[in-house]
XYZ file of C-alpha atoms in Angstrom:
311
model
C 30.899 -0.587 -3.322
C 27.233 -0.008 -4.145
C 27.486 -2.158 -7.261
C 29.375 -4.866 -5.356
C 26.510 -5.080 -2.854
C 24.011 -5.247 -5.741
C 25.921 -8.146 -7.328
C 25.931 -10.040 -4.025
C 22.217 -9.359 -3.606
C 21.433 -10.644 -7.109
C 23.347 -13.847 -6.395
C 21.422 -14.405 -3.169
C 18.126 -13.543 -4.841
C 18.711 -15.826 -7.831
C 19.847 -18.710 -5.656
C 16.914 -18.378 -3.269
C 14.320 -17.934 -6.015
C 15.559 -20.942 -7.991
C 15.178 -23.134 -4.910
C 11.481 -22.286 -4.888
C 10.945 -22.336 -8.670
C 12.613 -25.768 -8.937
C 10.511 -26.910 -5.966
C 13.451 -28.332 -4.080
C 12.712 -30.032 -0.773
C 16.052 -29.154 0.805
C 18.441 -26.246 0.367
C 21.565 -26.920 -1.674
C 23.966 -25.435 0.888
C 22.742 -26.709 4.252
C 20.334 -29.430 3.181
C 17.653 -27.908 5.401
C 13.943 -28.186 4.518
C 12.772 -25.215 2.426
C 9.016 -25.414 3.164
C 8.091 -23.137 0.276
C 10.088 -20.151 1.588
C 13.251 -18.811 -0.061
C 16.276 -18.751 2.242
C 19.233 -18.500 -0.160
C 22.459 -19.413 1.619
C 20.892 -18.490 4.977
C 19.379 -20.839 7.542
C 16.610 -18.455 8.614
C 14.262 -16.828 6.095
C 14.018 -13.555 8.024
C 17.788 -13.158 8.014
C 17.698 -13.762 4.266
C 14.945 -11.173 3.793
C 16.834 -8.641 5.889
C 19.987 -9.136 3.827
C 18.031 -8.614 0.601
C 16.480 -5.469 2.086
C 19.963 -4.057 2.709
C 21.133 -4.962 -0.800
C 17.993 -3.466 -2.337
C 18.571 -0.226 -0.458
C 22.071 0.093 -1.876
C 20.781 -0.662 -5.368
C 18.106 2.011 -5.081
C 20.748 4.441 -3.844
C 22.908 3.761 -6.895
C 19.989 4.337 -9.263
C 19.088 7.557 -7.469
C 22.649 8.830 -7.973
C 22.496 8.155 -11.711
C 19.091 9.794 -12.058
C 20.227 12.901 -10.206
C 23.217 13.126 -12.552
C 21.040 13.156 -15.670
C 20.494 16.448 -17.400
C 16.982 17.780 -17.712
C 15.442 16.592 -20.965
C 13.504 19.442 -22.538
C 14.185 18.353 -26.114
C 13.612 15.049 -27.847
C 17.325 14.622 -28.602
C 18.238 14.987 -24.929
C 15.557 12.481 -23.921
C 16.955 10.014 -26.462
C 20.477 10.629 -25.165
C 19.376 9.974 -21.578
C 17.679 6.758 -22.656
C 20.796 5.507 -24.465
C 22.993 6.440 -21.489
C 20.683 4.420 -19.248
C 21.183 1.332 -21.406
C 24.909 1.759 -22.088
C 25.921 2.635 -18.511
C 24.229 -0.392 -17.021
C 21.378 1.409 -15.259
C 18.872 -0.874 -16.943
C 20.747 -3.917 -15.627
C 20.681 -2.519 -12.099
C 16.934 -1.916 -12.423
C 16.473 -5.541 -13.508
C 18.647 -6.623 -10.579
C 16.355 -4.757 -8.189
C 13.325 -6.524 -9.672
C 15.000 -9.912 -9.144
C 15.764 -9.071 -5.515
C 12.195 -7.907 -4.902
C 10.916 -11.226 -6.270
C 13.201 -13.157 -3.916
C 12.223 -10.914 -1.003
C 8.563 -11.736 -1.598
C 9.413 -15.432 -1.978
C 10.998 -15.416 1.469
C 7.459 -14.895 2.866
C 9.005 -12.669 5.525
C 6.301 -10.366 6.840
C 8.510 -7.761 8.452
C 11.267 -8.092 5.834
C 8.852 -6.993 3.110
C 7.231 -4.398 5.340
C 10.584 -2.885 6.362
C 11.712 -2.483 2.744
C 8.571 -0.870 1.381
C 8.077 1.372 4.431
C 11.698 2.569 4.377
C 11.513 3.252 0.638
C 8.280 5.216 1.113
C 9.661 7.275 4.011
C 12.967 8.129 2.339
C 11.286 8.690 -1.026
C 8.852 11.218 0.446
C 11.624 12.795 2.516
C 13.781 13.250 -0.588
C 11.013 15.237 -2.276
C 11.524 17.889 0.398
C 15.313 17.632 0.802
C 16.479 17.364 -2.824
C 15.937 20.730 -4.461
C 17.096 19.994 -8.013
C 15.558 16.589 -8.526
C 14.738 15.079 -11.894
C 11.530 13.476 -13.045
C 13.419 10.187 -13.215
C 13.694 10.086 -9.403
C 9.932 10.340 -8.957
C 9.396 7.778 -11.718
C 11.825 5.371 -10.034
C 10.006 5.516 -6.693
C 6.610 5.106 -8.322
C 7.836 2.243 -10.513
C 9.187 0.398 -7.470
C 5.622 0.285 -6.157
C 3.721 -0.316 -9.386
C 6.069 -2.695 -11.208
C 7.649 -4.502 -8.274
C 4.903 -4.630 -5.693
C 1.756 -4.899 -7.767
C 2.961 -6.778 -10.868
C 6.121 -8.844 -10.272
C 5.299 -9.562 -6.635
C 1.767 -10.658 -7.531
C 3.207 -13.345 -9.804
C 5.603 -14.643 -7.200
C 3.487 -14.821 -4.044
C 2.726 -11.398 -2.619
C -0.724 -12.741 -1.757
C 0.894 -15.334 0.518
C 2.776 -12.622 2.387
C -0.482 -10.683 2.719
C -2.202 -13.802 4.067
C 0.533 -14.305 6.665
C 0.136 -10.696 7.798
C -3.643 -11.050 8.075
C -3.341 -14.289 10.035
C -0.849 -12.847 12.502
C -2.355 -12.322 15.933
C -1.066 -12.000 19.468
C -2.996 -15.106 20.451
C -1.055 -17.193 17.928
C 2.337 -15.589 18.476
C 4.396 -16.123 21.599
C 6.951 -13.395 20.866
C 5.009 -10.909 22.969
C 5.252 -13.317 25.912
C 8.999 -13.544 25.323
C 9.272 -9.772 25.537
C 7.074 -9.727 28.642
C 9.151 -12.393 30.399
C 12.388 -10.629 29.418
C 11.498 -7.460 31.338
C 12.532 -8.941 34.729
C 15.715 -10.137 33.077
C 16.357 -6.604 31.844
C 15.774 -5.240 35.344
C 18.309 -7.658 36.845
C 21.051 -6.821 34.320
C 20.179 -3.218 33.424
C 23.569 -1.685 34.210
C 26.255 -4.105 33.044
C 24.250 -6.698 31.094
C 24.337 -10.463 31.332
C 27.095 -10.856 28.744
C 26.894 -10.973 24.970
C 25.398 -14.187 23.646
C 24.030 -15.248 27.042
C 20.297 -14.727 26.401
C 19.567 -18.308 25.381
C 21.172 -19.625 28.568
C 19.440 -17.409 31.117
C 16.010 -16.802 29.556
C 14.627 -20.327 30.365
C 14.853 -19.390 34.054
C 12.520 -16.433 33.480
C 10.072 -17.688 30.837
C 6.475 -18.478 31.735
C 4.723 -21.827 31.448
C 2.715 -20.797 28.341
C 5.944 -20.575 26.301
C 6.594 -24.132 25.123
C 9.216 -23.469 22.446
C 12.909 -22.816 23.092
C 13.841 -19.204 22.352
C 17.558 -18.642 21.862
C 16.894 -14.993 20.917
C 14.454 -12.355 22.128
C 13.113 -11.623 18.616
C 13.770 -7.985 19.424
C 17.359 -6.823 19.063
C 16.725 -3.642 21.049
C 15.697 -5.745 24.028
C 18.335 -8.427 23.579
C 21.194 -5.919 23.351
C 19.869 -4.148 26.441
C 19.757 -7.454 28.349
C 23.163 -8.717 27.241
C 25.142 -5.445 27.086
C 23.253 -3.316 29.580
C 21.189 -0.195 28.944
C 24.092 2.361 28.949
C 26.141 0.384 26.414
C 23.065 -0.213 24.261
C 22.292 3.511 24.122
C 25.858 4.226 23.015
C 25.699 1.401 20.476
C 22.499 2.602 18.844
C 23.782 6.172 18.719
C 25.999 5.073 15.814
C 23.166 4.318 13.326
C 21.327 7.426 14.565
C 24.350 9.637 13.815
C 24.834 7.902 10.471
C 21.184 8.611 9.591
C 21.662 12.287 10.475
C 24.761 12.344 8.264
C 22.707 10.858 5.407
C 19.982 13.480 5.778
C 22.576 16.267 5.680
C 24.197 14.739 2.592
C 20.865 14.440 0.757
C 20.070 18.061 1.548
C 23.452 19.765 1.176
C 25.805 17.736 -1.036
C 26.106 18.569 -4.732
C 27.844 15.327 -5.608
C 25.143 13.085 -7.042
C 26.935 9.866 -6.041
C 27.067 11.038 -2.432
C 23.399 11.986 -2.516
C 22.457 8.577 -3.930
C 24.655 6.773 -1.404
C 23.049 8.707 1.443
C 19.595 7.869 0.045
C 20.354 4.135 0.026
C 22.041 4.146 3.434
C 19.130 6.002 5.025
C 16.745 3.450 3.521
C 18.815 0.603 4.965
C 19.042 2.209 8.427
C 15.288 2.826 8.636
C 14.519 -0.655 7.310
C 16.858 -2.257 9.836
C 15.417 -0.150 12.671
C 11.957 -1.486 11.800
C 12.987 -5.113 11.334
C 14.986 -5.497 14.556
C 11.941 -4.461 16.585
C 10.326 -7.867 15.931
C 13.271 -10.108 15.030
C 17.016 -10.600 15.457
C 18.756 -9.903 12.096
C 21.768 -8.336 13.819
C 22.551 -11.742 15.360
C 23.490 -13.005 11.858
C 27.166 -12.182 11.101
C 26.537 -11.514 7.385
C 23.802 -8.985 8.136
C 25.847 -7.320 10.854
C 28.913 -7.012 8.607
C 26.920 -5.476 5.752
C 25.182 -3.142 8.206
C 28.560 -1.882 9.433
C 29.635 -1.160 5.847
C 26.392 0.745 5.227
C 26.814 2.817 8.395
C 30.351 3.707 7.293
C 29.075 4.714 3.851
C 26.450 6.867 5.533
C 29.138 8.820 7.378
C 31.314 8.989 4.272
C 28.484 10.393 2.161
C 28.642 13.645 4.130
C 32.439 13.819 4.128
C 33.314 17.154 2.519
C 36.809 15.869 1.688
C 35.168 13.608 -0.880
C 34.455 15.293 -4.224
């Protein structure tokens, strides 16, 4: 399953990156204007970035599982054997696949998509140093290489500076999302218990929005808020208990499981859960069916990683 997600992510990354590298004016699937931002087969660049973040997390989890399975290399012969196993078992290809996805993620110019990935990787990477007792040097090297090679070298060639510029230029005076959240509070108060109905935000928000909001907002750009408005606060709390419990299951698996595949799976799932928790605070990736479906698979894998019935 992890490798299947990586393959899908590489396809999306390659497709989206080629659109930019070939300088196409319109996307091949929908014929929508690209405007210098990779979107892949998605309409919205932030949905595309979120999907790549999920795929990257699963790819990192797979690599972590293979690194944990490697024997400690105290002799030159064992180091050579580990190197050959890395090449023959496809680990090198997965590492290349991760680099391709990072390039496409940067090309999406998504501020929070990039931030969510690198923050989640940093948090889980540091957490693993305390939870994984018998870790190999390869695990530390992998985490460091994701920063040095991907962020500072590959990303610099493919537009990391543009993402940095977008972050620096972001201000509350230019953004109207904070006004959307402000104007949604009365809406939340009116439908706190039972909600307004799923998918109803775009129809009822215009009645509450202030005069300074000129654009049409069909989503709240905050999935926590939108779920609370549409489903009600009690249902939203129950809904978001699922990823919380899955994250707890992942932490237990990383700390207690001996099976390296389960540890790696838990590592990737925890990365994805944290990254999604960050991203949905300023956008609406869970409103995209592809992202929601993949998120459900990842949550299930998170629970399964701590299943003692699995070897």
